[in-house]
XYZ file of C-alpha atoms in Angstrom:
519
model
C 0.000 0.000 0.000
C 1.082 3.536 -0.635
C 2.031 5.965 2.084
C -0.573 8.232 3.614
C -0.247 10.894 6.316
C -0.971 10.189 9.935
C -1.763 6.541 9.426
C -4.406 7.017 6.771
C -6.200 3.821 5.863
C -6.105 2.927 2.189
C -8.682 0.194 1.759
C -11.281 -1.762 3.648
C -11.896 -5.473 4.097
C -13.530 -6.728 0.986
C -12.412 -3.814 -1.149
C -12.905 -4.596 -4.777
C -9.962 -5.200 -6.995
C -11.923 -5.930 -10.122
C -11.033 -4.384 -13.415
C -13.007 -1.313 -14.393
C -13.589 0.474 -17.653
C -10.730 2.843 -18.342
C -11.262 6.414 -19.464
C -11.551 7.000 -23.210
C -8.292 7.336 -25.178
C -6.873 10.843 -25.026
C -8.478 11.538 -21.660
C -5.709 11.298 -19.110
C -4.538 12.757 -15.834
C -0.740 12.673 -15.679
C -0.964 9.691 -18.048
C -3.609 7.951 -15.936
C -7.382 7.445 -16.342
C -9.156 10.790 -16.161
C -11.267 9.404 -13.325
C -8.173 9.672 -11.150
C -8.461 13.477 -11.301
C -12.049 13.220 -10.018
C -11.002 11.115 -7.049
C -7.799 13.128 -6.512
C -9.622 16.425 -5.963
C -12.531 14.846 -4.075
C -10.073 13.310 -1.625
C -8.027 16.503 -1.434
C -11.048 18.533 -0.335
C -12.279 15.848 2.048
C -8.859 15.759 3.720
C -8.874 19.559 3.740
C -12.068 19.456 5.795
C -10.806 16.679 8.104
C -7.368 18.121 8.848
C -8.775 21.628 9.091
C -11.064 20.534 11.909
C -8.281 18.460 13.480
C -6.006 21.509 13.610
C -8.363 23.634 15.711
C -10.578 21.109 17.512
C -8.787 20.956 20.865
C -7.833 24.641 20.696
C -11.516 25.556 20.359
C -12.595 23.288 23.190
C -10.080 24.653 25.725
C -10.472 28.299 24.672
C -12.364 30.388 27.273
C -16.067 30.968 26.668
C -15.365 34.714 26.561
C -13.131 34.063 23.524
C -15.743 31.980 21.718
C -14.510 28.589 22.928
C -16.143 25.952 25.093
C -13.964 26.450 28.176
C -13.390 22.712 28.637
C -10.686 21.287 30.863
C -7.742 19.826 28.961
C -8.568 16.312 30.185
C -12.102 16.472 28.785
C -11.058 18.072 25.492
C -8.220 15.593 24.895
C -10.487 12.635 25.621
C -13.040 13.924 23.104
C -10.355 14.238 20.422
C -9.192 10.692 21.191
C -12.707 9.264 20.941
C -13.414 11.213 17.754
C -10.263 10.163 15.875
C -10.532 6.568 17.129
C -14.133 6.385 15.933
C -13.113 7.612 12.473
C -10.880 4.550 12.080
C -13.437 2.128 13.501
C -16.171 3.415 11.179
C -14.080 2.430 8.155
C -15.115 -1.176 8.798
C -18.934 -0.741 8.684
C -18.451 1.921 5.991
C -16.813 -0.614 3.709
C -19.530 -3.143 4.525
C -22.308 -0.675 3.665
C -20.703 -0.022 0.277
C -20.103 -3.690 -0.531
C -23.433 -4.989 0.696
C -25.985 -2.210 0.236
C -25.302 0.900 -1.871
C -22.000 0.475 -3.717
C -18.824 2.522 -3.343
C -19.918 5.299 -5.736
C -22.987 6.187 -3.683
C -21.155 5.593 -0.390
C -18.595 8.265 -1.257
C -21.323 10.739 -2.283
C -23.448 10.084 0.797
C -20.392 10.193 3.043
C -19.341 13.564 1.658
C -22.813 15.006 2.185
C -22.895 13.787 5.788
C -19.395 15.196 6.417
C -20.385 18.608 5.054
C -23.508 18.626 7.226
C -21.305 17.812 10.206
C -18.979 20.758 9.617
C -21.854 23.150 9.042
C -23.500 21.849 12.217
C -20.327 22.769 14.121
C -20.451 26.222 12.564
C -23.562 26.870 14.694
C -22.406 28.120 18.124
C -24.233 25.610 20.321
C -22.896 22.658 22.321
C -25.569 20.319 20.929
C -24.647 21.107 17.323
C -20.962 20.711 18.181
C -21.429 17.104 19.310
C -23.874 16.397 16.480
C -21.281 17.678 14.002
C -18.557 15.390 15.342
C -20.903 12.398 15.120
C -21.894 13.218 11.534
C -18.250 13.646 10.473
C -17.358 10.271 11.992
C -20.211 8.530 10.152
C -19.538 10.333 6.880
C -15.800 9.673 6.947
C -16.458 5.996 7.595
C -18.483 5.901 4.383
C -16.203 8.013 2.201
C -12.632 7.294 3.200
C -12.189 3.532 2.636
C -14.401 3.449 -0.447
C -12.779 6.261 -2.401
C -9.411 4.517 -1.991
C -10.908 1.267 -3.272
C -12.333 3.098 -6.300
C -8.858 4.301 -7.278
C -7.800 0.672 -7.634
C -10.905 -0.069 -9.709
C -9.839 2.443 -12.358
C -7.082 0.069 -13.483
C -7.140 -3.456 -14.916
C -5.825 -6.130 -12.552
C -2.705 -6.743 -14.625
C -1.630 -3.061 -14.510
C -0.170 -3.290 -10.995
C 2.724 -0.882 -11.573
C 0.438 1.699 -13.150
C -2.030 1.291 -10.283
C 0.735 1.860 -7.721
C 1.746 5.036 -9.545
C -1.892 6.140 -9.562
C -2.117 5.677 -5.794
C 1.041 7.760 -5.384
C -0.614 10.626 -7.285
C -3.826 10.123 -5.314
C -2.015 10.417 -1.993
C -0.415 13.643 -3.104
C -3.965 14.989 -2.993
C -4.250 13.838 0.621
C -1.042 15.605 1.563
C -1.962 18.756 -0.343
C -5.298 18.979 1.454
C -3.655 18.233 4.802
C -1.100 20.996 4.182
C -3.562 23.707 3.101
C -6.190 22.967 5.769
C -4.380 24.244 8.892
C -3.311 27.396 7.060
C -6.836 28.337 5.932
C -9.174 26.725 8.473
C -6.736 27.270 11.334
C -6.081 30.869 10.374
C -9.792 31.686 10.165
C -10.622 29.787 13.346
C -7.905 31.248 15.558
C -7.689 34.756 14.162
C -11.311 35.490 13.170
C -13.928 33.117 14.590
C -13.832 29.447 15.545
C -17.161 28.689 13.892
C -16.076 30.425 10.695
C -13.203 27.951 10.625
C -15.605 25.023 10.998
C -17.735 26.476 8.221
C -14.678 26.822 5.960
C -13.972 23.119 6.445
C -17.546 22.412 5.343
C -17.144 24.606 2.270
C -14.084 22.561 1.351
C -16.110 19.354 1.501
C -18.849 20.911 -0.631
C -16.265 21.833 -3.281
C -15.122 18.235 -3.234
C -18.690 16.994 -3.696
C -19.315 19.338 -6.629
C -16.149 18.142 -8.300
C -17.085 14.498 -7.593
C -20.550 14.813 -9.157
C -19.332 16.732 -12.210
C -16.452 14.294 -12.765
C -18.515 11.165 -12.197
C -18.747 10.481 -15.931
C -15.004 9.763 -15.953
C -15.213 6.964 -13.389
C -16.523 4.271 -15.731
C -17.877 1.324 -13.737
C -15.638 1.959 -10.704
C -17.611 1.472 -7.486
C -20.946 1.527 -9.258
C -22.490 -1.753 -8.129
C -22.611 -3.357 -4.673
C -21.473 -6.967 -4.338
C -24.901 -8.275 -3.264
C -28.255 -9.320 -4.698
C -31.389 -7.216 -4.237
C -32.661 -9.556 -1.516
C -29.321 -9.455 0.279
C -29.262 -5.671 0.065
C -32.710 -5.431 1.687
C -31.689 -7.768 4.497
C -28.440 -5.883 5.019
C -30.298 -2.583 5.116
C -32.486 -3.910 7.921
C -29.378 -5.015 9.821
C -27.844 -1.573 9.327
C -30.936 0.231 10.635
C -31.036 -2.073 13.666
C -27.356 -1.372 14.329
C -27.872 2.395 14.086
C -30.817 2.279 16.502
C -28.809 0.148 18.948
C -25.851 2.537 18.671
C -28.065 5.566 19.302
C -29.628 3.805 22.309
C -26.206 3.103 23.833
C -25.092 6.719 23.360
C -28.348 8.021 24.885
C -27.986 5.653 27.860
C -24.419 6.793 28.515
C -25.477 10.452 28.413
C -28.407 9.848 30.747
C -26.120 7.994 33.175
C -23.776 10.991 33.261
C -20.764 8.993 32.082
C -17.795 11.312 31.418
C -15.913 11.326 28.132
C -12.775 10.293 30.015
C -14.587 7.185 31.257
C -15.886 6.451 27.760
C -12.351 6.718 26.337
C -11.020 4.413 29.042
C -13.805 1.906 28.479
C -13.229 2.051 24.726
C -9.556 1.284 25.235
C -10.408 -1.713 27.420
C -12.941 -2.983 24.861
C -10.483 -2.758 21.959
C -7.680 -4.441 23.910
C -9.988 -7.136 25.282
C -11.658 -7.909 21.951
C -8.282 -8.055 20.175
C -6.837 -10.471 22.746
C -9.951 -12.657 22.555
C -9.847 -12.638 18.759
C -6.219 -13.720 18.597
C -6.899 -16.401 21.205
C -9.854 -17.704 19.195
C -7.866 -17.743 15.953
C -4.985 -19.656 17.530
C -7.193 -22.227 19.262
C -10.039 -22.737 16.805
C -9.018 -20.951 13.623
C -7.721 -24.074 11.899
C -4.325 -22.480 11.289
C -1.255 -24.381 10.208
C 1.972 -24.023 12.201
C 3.304 -21.548 9.634
C 0.076 -19.516 9.668
C 0.147 -19.322 13.459
C 3.628 -17.859 13.312
C 2.548 -15.246 10.798
C -0.560 -14.312 12.783
C 1.637 -13.983 15.895
C 3.852 -11.581 13.918
C 0.743 -9.526 13.088
C 0.097 -9.372 16.831
C 3.568 -7.909 17.378
C 3.004 -5.323 14.648
C -0.403 -4.512 16.173
C 1.211 -3.578 19.493
C 3.994 -1.637 17.761
C 1.493 0.324 15.653
C -0.697 1.143 18.665
C 2.355 2.430 20.556
C 3.437 4.500 17.553
C 0.055 6.140 16.922
C -0.426 6.831 20.644
C 2.657 9.037 20.408
C 2.300 10.348 16.877
C -1.280 11.533 17.396
C -0.150 13.858 20.175
C 0.250 16.283 17.285
C -3.442 17.214 17.388
C -3.674 17.308 21.192
C -0.765 17.871 23.578
C 1.692 19.172 20.963
C -0.991 21.480 19.576
C -1.540 22.908 23.071
C 2.214 23.238 23.596
C 2.363 25.191 20.338
C -0.383 27.524 21.523
C 0.602 28.052 25.173
C 4.335 27.352 25.514
C 5.849 28.288 22.129
C 7.096 31.629 20.842
C 5.265 32.037 17.509
C 6.099 35.688 16.990
C 7.103 36.527 13.426
C 8.201 40.157 12.975
C 5.651 41.366 15.501
C 2.832 39.094 14.290
C 1.836 35.957 16.181
C 1.428 32.959 13.904
C -1.640 30.764 14.620
C -0.677 27.658 16.580
C -2.671 25.506 14.161
C -0.324 26.457 11.312
C 2.292 24.154 12.806
C -0.044 21.268 11.929
C 0.906 21.883 8.281
C 4.525 20.877 8.930
C 3.940 17.107 8.848
C 2.262 16.978 5.403
C 4.881 19.403 4.081
C 7.637 17.065 5.266
C 5.707 14.086 3.838
C 5.600 15.711 0.406
C 9.299 16.526 0.617
C 10.619 13.315 2.161
C 8.418 10.537 0.745
C 10.378 10.416 -2.560
C 13.622 10.378 -0.578
C 12.530 7.376 1.489
C 11.238 5.566 -1.608
C 14.629 6.073 -3.257
C 16.439 5.033 -0.068
C 14.642 1.674 0.214
C 15.313 0.919 -3.468
C 18.982 1.936 -3.106
C 19.398 -0.290 -0.043
C 17.556 -3.169 -1.730
C 19.917 -3.121 -4.733
C 22.767 -3.568 -2.258
C 20.869 -6.218 -0.273
C 20.852 -3.879 2.731
C 17.151 -3.018 2.953
C 15.985 -3.536 6.565
C 13.258 -6.084 7.293
C 9.724 -5.044 8.254
C 10.379 -5.474 12.015
C 13.477 -3.283 11.780
C 11.602 -0.598 9.842
C 9.019 -0.615 12.621
C 11.754 -0.307 15.237
C 13.336 2.634 13.375
C 9.954 4.362 13.227
C 9.382 3.945 16.968
C 12.883 5.127 17.898
C 12.560 8.228 15.706
C 9.190 8.956 17.303
C 10.775 8.750 20.759
C 13.691 10.960 19.758
C 11.207 13.571 18.554
C 9.608 13.643 21.983
C 13.007 14.018 23.620
C 13.495 17.159 21.511
C 10.189 18.780 22.464
C 10.704 17.593 26.025
C 13.883 19.689 26.184
C 12.040 22.823 25.105
C 9.098 22.154 27.433
C 11.443 21.506 30.349
C 13.074 24.908 29.850
C 9.632 26.523 30.229
C 8.801 24.339 33.243
C 12.047 25.344 34.968
C 11.369 29.035 34.377
C 14.547 29.612 32.374
C 12.416 30.856 29.459
C 8.817 32.003 29.205
C 8.244 30.364 25.826
C 10.367 27.907 23.865
C 11.539 28.387 20.297
C 9.348 27.065 17.499
C 12.426 25.186 16.263
C 11.804 22.539 18.939
C 8.429 21.643 17.425
C 9.678 21.804 13.837
C 12.507 19.373 14.623
C 10.097 17.136 16.541
C 7.721 16.979 13.580
C 10.658 16.272 11.257
C 11.699 13.247 13.328
C 8.090 12.094 13.668
C 7.569 12.315 9.906
C 10.721 10.284 9.271
C 9.436 7.725 11.759
C 6.065 7.650 10.036
C 7.663 7.102 6.637
C 9.708 4.236 8.064
C 6.729 2.508 9.710
C 3.427 3.461 8.088
C 3.999 2.246 4.505
C 5.078 -1.140 5.852
C 2.043 -1.793 8.017
C -0.854 -2.415 5.648
C 1.330 -4.153 3.090
C 2.875 -6.500 5.657
C -0.475 -7.395 7.221
C -1.982 -8.298 3.843
C 1.028 -10.508 3.059
C 1.077 -12.241 6.446
C -2.663 -12.876 6.741
C -4.042 -16.318 5.883
C -5.946 -15.882 2.627
C -9.315 -16.633 4.228
C -8.704 -14.037 6.970
C -7.371 -11.028 5.096
C -10.473 -8.929 5.798
C -10.449 -9.813 9.482
C -6.760 -9.002 9.844
C -7.262 -5.671 8.075
C -9.936 -4.960 10.668
C -7.396 -5.761 13.381
C -4.972 -3.312 11.778
C -7.586 -0.544 11.887
C -8.187 -1.458 15.526
C -4.502 -0.741 16.227
C -4.855 2.775 14.796
C -8.085 3.284 16.732
C -6.476 2.084 19.962
C -3.496 4.367 19.377
C -5.768 7.387 18.951
C -7.678 6.575 22.130
C -4.437 6.203 24.072
C -3.205 9.478 22.566
C -6.248 11.276 23.950
C -5.873 9.697 27.392
C -2.170 10.601 27.530
C -2.803 14.199 26.459
C -5.503 14.454 29.121
C -2.777 14.189 31.775
C -1.095 17.521 30.982
C -3.901 19.823 32.084
C -3.244 22.328 34.856
C -4.663 21.267 38.220
C -5.962 24.735 39.130
C -9.713 25.033 38.564
C -9.392 28.610 37.363
C -6.987 27.471 34.619
C -9.305 24.922 33.025
C -7.944 25.177 29.506
C -4.290 25.597 30.428
C -1.588 22.945 30.429
C 1.090 22.333 33.024
C 4.622 22.415 31.552
C 5.837 20.072 34.301
C 3.087 17.520 33.582
C 3.769 17.824 29.851
C 7.422 16.953 30.544
C 6.291 13.848 32.439
C 3.993 12.712 29.619
C 6.591 13.365 26.905
C 9.196 11.462 28.931
C 6.817 8.525 29.255
C 5.998 8.494 25.526
C 9.677 8.823 24.578
C 10.713 6.033 26.962
C 8.021 3.601 25.837
C 8.557 4.345 22.122
C 12.344 4.030 22.222
C 12.171 1.050 24.587
C 9.732 -0.859 22.404
C 11.698 0.125 19.317
C 14.925 -1.246 20.793
C 13.131 -4.410 21.919
C 11.792 -4.910 18.413
C 15.249 -4.214 16.992
C 16.836 -6.857 19.215
C 14.031 -9.335 18.577
C 13.728 -8.565 14.879
C 15.301 -11.879 13.930
C 12.710 -13.821 15.922
C 9.812 -11.844 14.442
C 11.270 -12.359 10.975
C 11.323 -16.136 11.549
C 7.702 -15.940 12.719
C 6.876 -14.300 9.391
C 7.792 -17.536 7.605
C 9.692 -16.087 4.665
C 7.382 -13.092 4.100
C 9.432 -9.921 3.641
């Protein structure tokens, strides 16, 4: 699978790989089917809306009510971000199922985009009820759109054109990075400097532009994603199951709200559920899954990668929570007398991705020609160690503020941290999906892909719970962070990341043997 920012998922279990009708001769987009341009810009605007919201979400929640924010405590705001981002990953699974079994990928992307836009516009209304409604709608809409638009890219190419398809995905993911880069600059600038709700509305406008482009360019998509993989009777039965699931989900949410359960408790319970269900699933597969000895070894290796990925994303996703708050409250962002919005620093990662992804692609090829390319476990270990080193950098700057030696740290600390984190992401993220698909027993590929998404979801939940620990204890400073507590959290994340990375480095040979010859 191709590289995407911040652990983007690229397909869903059961994603179609069938050949689709190519665009007419003469119609091309960088030498590829013209339908790629339709999906490229649709995805770019969808990611613009997603990363725009992500850049200002926690800043809005902790901002004082007098400044247009919600005045939440850091612990509550961070937990909400963790639940929100974790839910986005989990919804990719039912979103793919809805497309395959009920409405088809083409309609799923359209419906998902509409729901996402409604979510952003709901958040543009300055009420707490519309804020939560907006987050819920964005989660549901992203679950429909995100996995299915990636699957449609693959459907633009015949099965035998694997190299051309890979190149098409590379172009497609440039759209992701472009949207992720522009979003904090525009949405973040409007939200922080003008009005938070104007920023949310701008994210919605971006999604609407993507929908317009998607509808107008639909004629270039051929048969890609047009038909669900189910009969009419099956679709009706699946629709009934979906409606039952939605009602049950709404009932659970209503019950939790009526019981007064806090978001911190929900995040903690969600973490326990994901960990428990994953352990039970692996236990079931090993005991009753009918696996051969070789398959058991490979599934065990997936378990190792699951833990490594969860640890990585728990640290990496601090970018939208604790590191975002450090940028706002502890960092000197003054540029020639003008204070740069804190959210603008969220554009650094996609900028580094655009710049460094070709370098890493060249590096792996160069090492492979010399038979020096590291194995998948060692790439994971490098990613984790680089993540930890990044936190050691920002920890140094935060510690200087905590000690009182400076009032605010230099922005260079965060830039260098994001550089190391991006290098770690490029070492680990492209390996994950590809390795899981290669290690999975053929009859369990979809299930193992679901497990991989669970790792990202778990990492995001843990990220929110970790960031919740840096809030100031004083009641009158609800939205403020404690530099000393931030140092403690960053030290913990750095220690666990580097420690697990070194453990994986030392045990890489064992994991490689468990992989049974899969590279």
